[in-house]
Structures are given as structure tokens and as C-alpha cells.
Amino acid sequence: RGSAAGRRLARNRAGAAALGRSMGQWLRMRPLAEWANPHELGVIAGESELGLGRLIEPALERPNDGAVAVAETDVPGAADRIVLPVSHSGMLVSSRVAEQVAAFLRHGRFSRT
């Protein structure tokens, strides 16, 4: 579905420059109807609402990770999806996210324990 905060940021010149060319192209793409790749897809969403996305898009749907709404992470055909108590930027340094990535790579699904 894309990111409402990202689309709003891309509407002005400074925001579009901050996002970069490839992100701008991604935001203009049609939403993926269904994952149709031979490789399994696992989706990790966050629900810690800390981030600039709330300032950029005050009506950002809840729950969200401060930049992307959990509902925006739904990809039909994905092998698995998990929601963790992390922010968008916090995913980069989260040990819980790293553990879930490892579980998905090993087993094709996230760990629920």
C-alpha cells in the first residue's frame, strides 16, 4: 500500500530531495496486488509510534511505527508477518528484529515464542 507519510513528504521539493530518487519512484508505483516471487517474503511491522512520520502525517493510521502504519505493511502472498514494539528507525538496531529475521531465514516464518 505504500506509506501515507512518505507520499506526503514527497509532495514538496525539500521532502522529495530528502527521500531521494529511488524512494520517489517507489512511492509512485502501484500497490503490489500480491507477492508473486518464488522467494518467500516476511514482513516486520513496528507499533512504537515514535518518529517524524507523525509530524509529517498527523492523521497517520494507528497502530504505526512512527512512519508507516501497520495496515500499510499488509502484502498479500507474504509467507508471514509480525508486529513488534519497535519504531521505524528503531528496527535497524533492535535485537528482537534481528532475532525475527534470523528465525524467518531459518524456518520461513517468524518465531511467536
PDB file of C-alpha atoms in Angstrom:
ATOM      1  CA  ARG A   1       0.000   0.000   0.000  1.00  0.00           C
ATOM      2  CA  GLY A   2       2.899   2.370   0.435  1.00  0.00           C
ATOM      3  CA  SER A   3       3.382   4.987   3.106  1.00  0.00           C
ATOM      4  CA  ALA A   4       0.988   7.912   3.642  1.00  0.00           C
ATOM      5  CA  ALA A   5       3.737   9.838   5.449  1.00  0.00           C
ATOM      6  CA  GLY A   6       6.174   9.141   2.602  1.00  0.00           C
ATOM      7  CA  ARG A   7       3.684  10.282  -0.037  1.00  0.00           C
ATOM      8  CA  ARG A   8       3.017  13.491   1.886  1.00  0.00           C
ATOM      9  CA  LEU A   9       6.734  14.174   2.338  1.00  0.00           C
ATOM     10  CA  ALA A  10       7.333  13.640  -1.389  1.00  0.00           C
ATOM     11  CA  ARG A  11       4.818  16.378  -2.288  1.00  0.00           C
ATOM     12  CA  ASN A  12       7.263  19.203  -1.584  1.00  0.00           C
ATOM     13  CA  ARG A  13      10.677  19.813  -3.093  1.00  0.00           C
ATOM     14  CA  ALA A  14      12.693  19.532   0.146  1.00  0.00           C
ATOM     15  CA  GLY A  15      10.865  16.370   1.182  1.00  0.00           C
ATOM     16  CA  ALA A  16      11.333  14.779  -2.227  1.00  0.00           C
ATOM     17  CA  ALA A  17      15.046  15.607  -2.105  1.00  0.00           C
ATOM     18  CA  ALA A  18      15.331  14.063   1.360  1.00  0.00           C
ATOM     19  CA  LEU A  19      13.640  10.875   0.167  1.00  0.00           C
ATOM     20  CA  GLY A  20      15.870  10.564  -2.887  1.00  0.00           C
ATOM     21  CA  ARG A  21      15.111   9.454  -6.418  1.00  0.00           C
ATOM     22  CA  SER A  22      14.593   5.734  -5.775  1.00  0.00           C
ATOM     23  CA  MET A  23      12.159   6.341  -2.893  1.00  0.00           C
ATOM     24  CA  GLY A  24      10.229   8.773  -5.086  1.00  0.00           C
ATOM     25  CA  GLN A  25       9.962   6.118  -7.786  1.00  0.00           C
ATOM     26  CA  TRP A  26       8.815   3.545  -5.218  1.00  0.00           C
ATOM     27  CA  LEU A  27       6.106   5.883  -3.899  1.00  0.00           C
ATOM     28  CA  ARG A  28       4.730   6.344  -7.427  1.00  0.00           C
ATOM     29  CA  MET A  29       4.443   2.605  -8.068  1.00  0.00           C
ATOM     30  CA  ARG A  30       1.092   0.882  -7.943  1.00  0.00           C
ATOM     31  CA  PRO A  31       0.484  -1.076  -4.745  1.00  0.00           C
ATOM     32  CA  LEU A  32       1.510  -4.697  -5.001  1.00  0.00           C
ATOM     33  CA  ALA A  33      -1.621  -6.778  -5.590  1.00  0.00           C
ATOM     34  CA  GLU A  34       0.053  -9.948  -4.356  1.00  0.00           C
ATOM     35  CA  TRP A  35       3.585 -11.199  -3.732  1.00  0.00           C
ATOM     36  CA  ALA A  36       4.312 -13.385  -6.752  1.00  0.00           C
ATOM     37  CA  ASN A  37       8.024 -14.011  -6.362  1.00  0.00           C
ATOM     38  CA  PRO A  38       9.464 -17.512  -5.924  1.00  0.00           C
ATOM     39  CA  HIS A  39      11.296 -16.286  -2.811  1.00  0.00           C
ATOM     40  CA  GLU A  40       9.309 -16.173   0.429  1.00  0.00           C
ATOM     41  CA  LEU A  41       8.573 -12.753   1.868  1.00  0.00           C
ATOM     42  CA  GLY A  42       8.435 -11.985   5.577  1.00  0.00           C
ATOM     43  CA  VAL A  43       7.128  -8.609   6.750  1.00  0.00           C
ATOM     44  CA  ILE A  44       8.087  -6.985  10.049  1.00  0.00           C
ATOM     45  CA  ALA A  45       5.963  -4.047  11.189  1.00  0.00           C
ATOM     46  CA  GLY A  46       6.504  -1.819  14.198  1.00  0.00           C
ATOM     47  CA  GLU A  47       3.968  -0.357  16.586  1.00  0.00           C
ATOM     48  CA  SER A  48       6.029   2.071  18.674  1.00  0.00           C
ATOM     49  CA  GLU A  49       4.652   5.400  17.485  1.00  0.00           C
ATOM     50  CA  LEU A  50       7.880   7.390  17.794  1.00  0.00           C
ATOM     51  CA  GLY A  51       9.088   9.164  14.688  1.00  0.00           C
ATOM     52  CA  LEU A  52       8.828  12.101  12.332  1.00  0.00           C
ATOM     53  CA  GLY A  53       6.054  10.434  10.366  1.00  0.00           C
ATOM     54  CA  ARG A  54       3.548  11.632  12.973  1.00  0.00           C
ATOM     55  CA  LEU A  55       4.629  15.236  12.324  1.00  0.00           C
ATOM     56  CA  ILE A  56       4.585  14.817   8.552  1.00  0.00           C
ATOM     57  CA  GLU A  57       1.250  12.961   8.510  1.00  0.00           C
ATOM     58  CA  PRO A  58      -0.690  13.794  11.713  1.00  0.00           C
ATOM     59  CA  ALA A  59      -3.530  11.513  10.597  1.00  0.00           C
ATOM     60  CA  LEU A  60      -1.176   8.517  10.323  1.00  0.00           C
ATOM     61  CA  GLU A  61      -3.338   5.469  10.900  1.00  0.00           C
ATOM     62  CA  ARG A  62      -2.843   3.617  14.183  1.00  0.00           C
ATOM     63  CA  PRO A  63      -1.095   1.443  15.097  1.00  0.00           C
ATOM     64  CA  ASN A  64       2.097   2.617  13.402  1.00  0.00           C
ATOM     65  CA  ASP A  65       5.846   2.713  13.887  1.00  0.00           C
ATOM     66  CA  GLY A  66       6.097   6.494  13.701  1.00  0.00           C
ATOM     67  CA  ALA A  67       6.466   6.420   9.912  1.00  0.00           C
ATOM     68  CA  VAL A  68       4.422   3.538   8.466  1.00  0.00           C
ATOM     69  CA  ALA A  69       1.012   2.284   9.603  1.00  0.00           C
ATOM     70  CA  VAL A  70       0.806  -1.421  10.393  1.00  0.00           C
ATOM     71  CA  ALA A  71      -2.051  -1.677   7.865  1.00  0.00           C
ATOM     72  CA  GLU A  72       0.306  -0.329   5.180  1.00  0.00           C
ATOM     73  CA  THR A  73       2.563  -3.365   5.659  1.00  0.00           C
ATOM     74  CA  ASP A  74      -0.012  -5.915   4.523  1.00  0.00           C
ATOM     75  CA  VAL A  75       1.319  -7.757   1.476  1.00  0.00           C
ATOM     76  CA  PRO A  76      -0.996 -10.484   0.164  1.00  0.00           C
ATOM     77  CA  GLY A  77       1.013 -13.595  -0.554  1.00  0.00           C
ATOM     78  CA  ALA A  78       3.666 -12.895   2.088  1.00  0.00           C
ATOM     79  CA  ALA A  79       4.704 -16.044   3.933  1.00  0.00           C
ATOM     80  CA  ASP A  80       4.420 -14.357   7.343  1.00  0.00           C
ATOM     81  CA  ARG A  81       4.059 -11.002   9.068  1.00  0.00           C
ATOM     82  CA  ILE A  82       4.824  -9.995  12.636  1.00  0.00           C
ATOM     83  CA  VAL A  83       4.236  -6.763  14.552  1.00  0.00           C
ATOM     84  CA  LEU A  84       6.862  -5.817  17.130  1.00  0.00           C
ATOM     85  CA  PRO A  85       7.016  -2.992  19.711  1.00  0.00           C
ATOM     86  CA  VAL A  86       9.646  -1.015  17.794  1.00  0.00           C
ATOM     87  CA  SER A  87       9.765   2.279  15.922  1.00  0.00           C
ATOM     88  CA  HIS A  88      10.584   2.603  12.238  1.00  0.00           C
ATOM     89  CA  SER A  89      14.187   3.706  12.778  1.00  0.00           C
ATOM     90  CA  GLY A  90      14.490   1.510  15.869  1.00  0.00           C
ATOM     91  CA  MET A  91      14.128  -1.568  13.659  1.00  0.00           C
ATOM     92  CA  LEU A  92      17.682  -1.008  12.454  1.00  0.00           C
ATOM     93  CA  VAL A  93      19.172  -1.588  15.916  1.00  0.00           C
ATOM     94  CA  SER A  94      16.588  -3.879  17.516  1.00  0.00           C
ATOM     95  CA  SER A  95      17.805  -7.261  18.752  1.00  0.00           C
ATOM     96  CA  ARG A  96      14.196  -8.507  18.582  1.00  0.00           C
ATOM     97  CA  VAL A  97      14.024  -7.603  14.904  1.00  0.00           C
ATOM     98  CA  ALA A  98      17.373  -9.317  14.264  1.00  0.00           C
ATOM     99  CA  GLU A  99      16.141 -12.463  16.041  1.00  0.00           C
ATOM    100  CA  GLN A 100      12.963 -12.490  13.964  1.00  0.00           C
ATOM    101  CA  VAL A 101      14.894 -12.022  10.718  1.00  0.00           C
ATOM    102  CA  ALA A 102      17.100 -14.980  11.663  1.00  0.00           C
ATOM    103  CA  ALA A 103      14.035 -17.099  12.517  1.00  0.00           C
ATOM    104  CA  PHE A 104      12.418 -16.274   9.180  1.00  0.00           C
ATOM    105  CA  LEU A 105      15.573 -17.057   7.221  1.00  0.00           C
ATOM    106  CA  ARG A 106      15.952 -20.386   9.020  1.00  0.00           C
ATOM    107  CA  HIS A 107      12.333 -21.556   9.093  1.00  0.00           C
ATOM    108  CA  GLY A 108      10.346 -19.452   6.600  1.00  0.00           C
ATOM    109  CA  ARG A 109       8.233 -17.997   9.430  1.00  0.00           C
ATOM    110  CA  PHE A 110       8.676 -15.726  12.417  1.00  0.00           C
ATOM    111  CA  SER A 111       9.010 -17.011  15.973  1.00  0.00           C
ATOM    112  CA  ARG A 112       5.985 -16.462  18.210  1.00  0.00           C
ATOM    113  CA  THR A 113       7.675 -17.602  21.445  1.00  0.00           C
TER     114      THR A 113
END
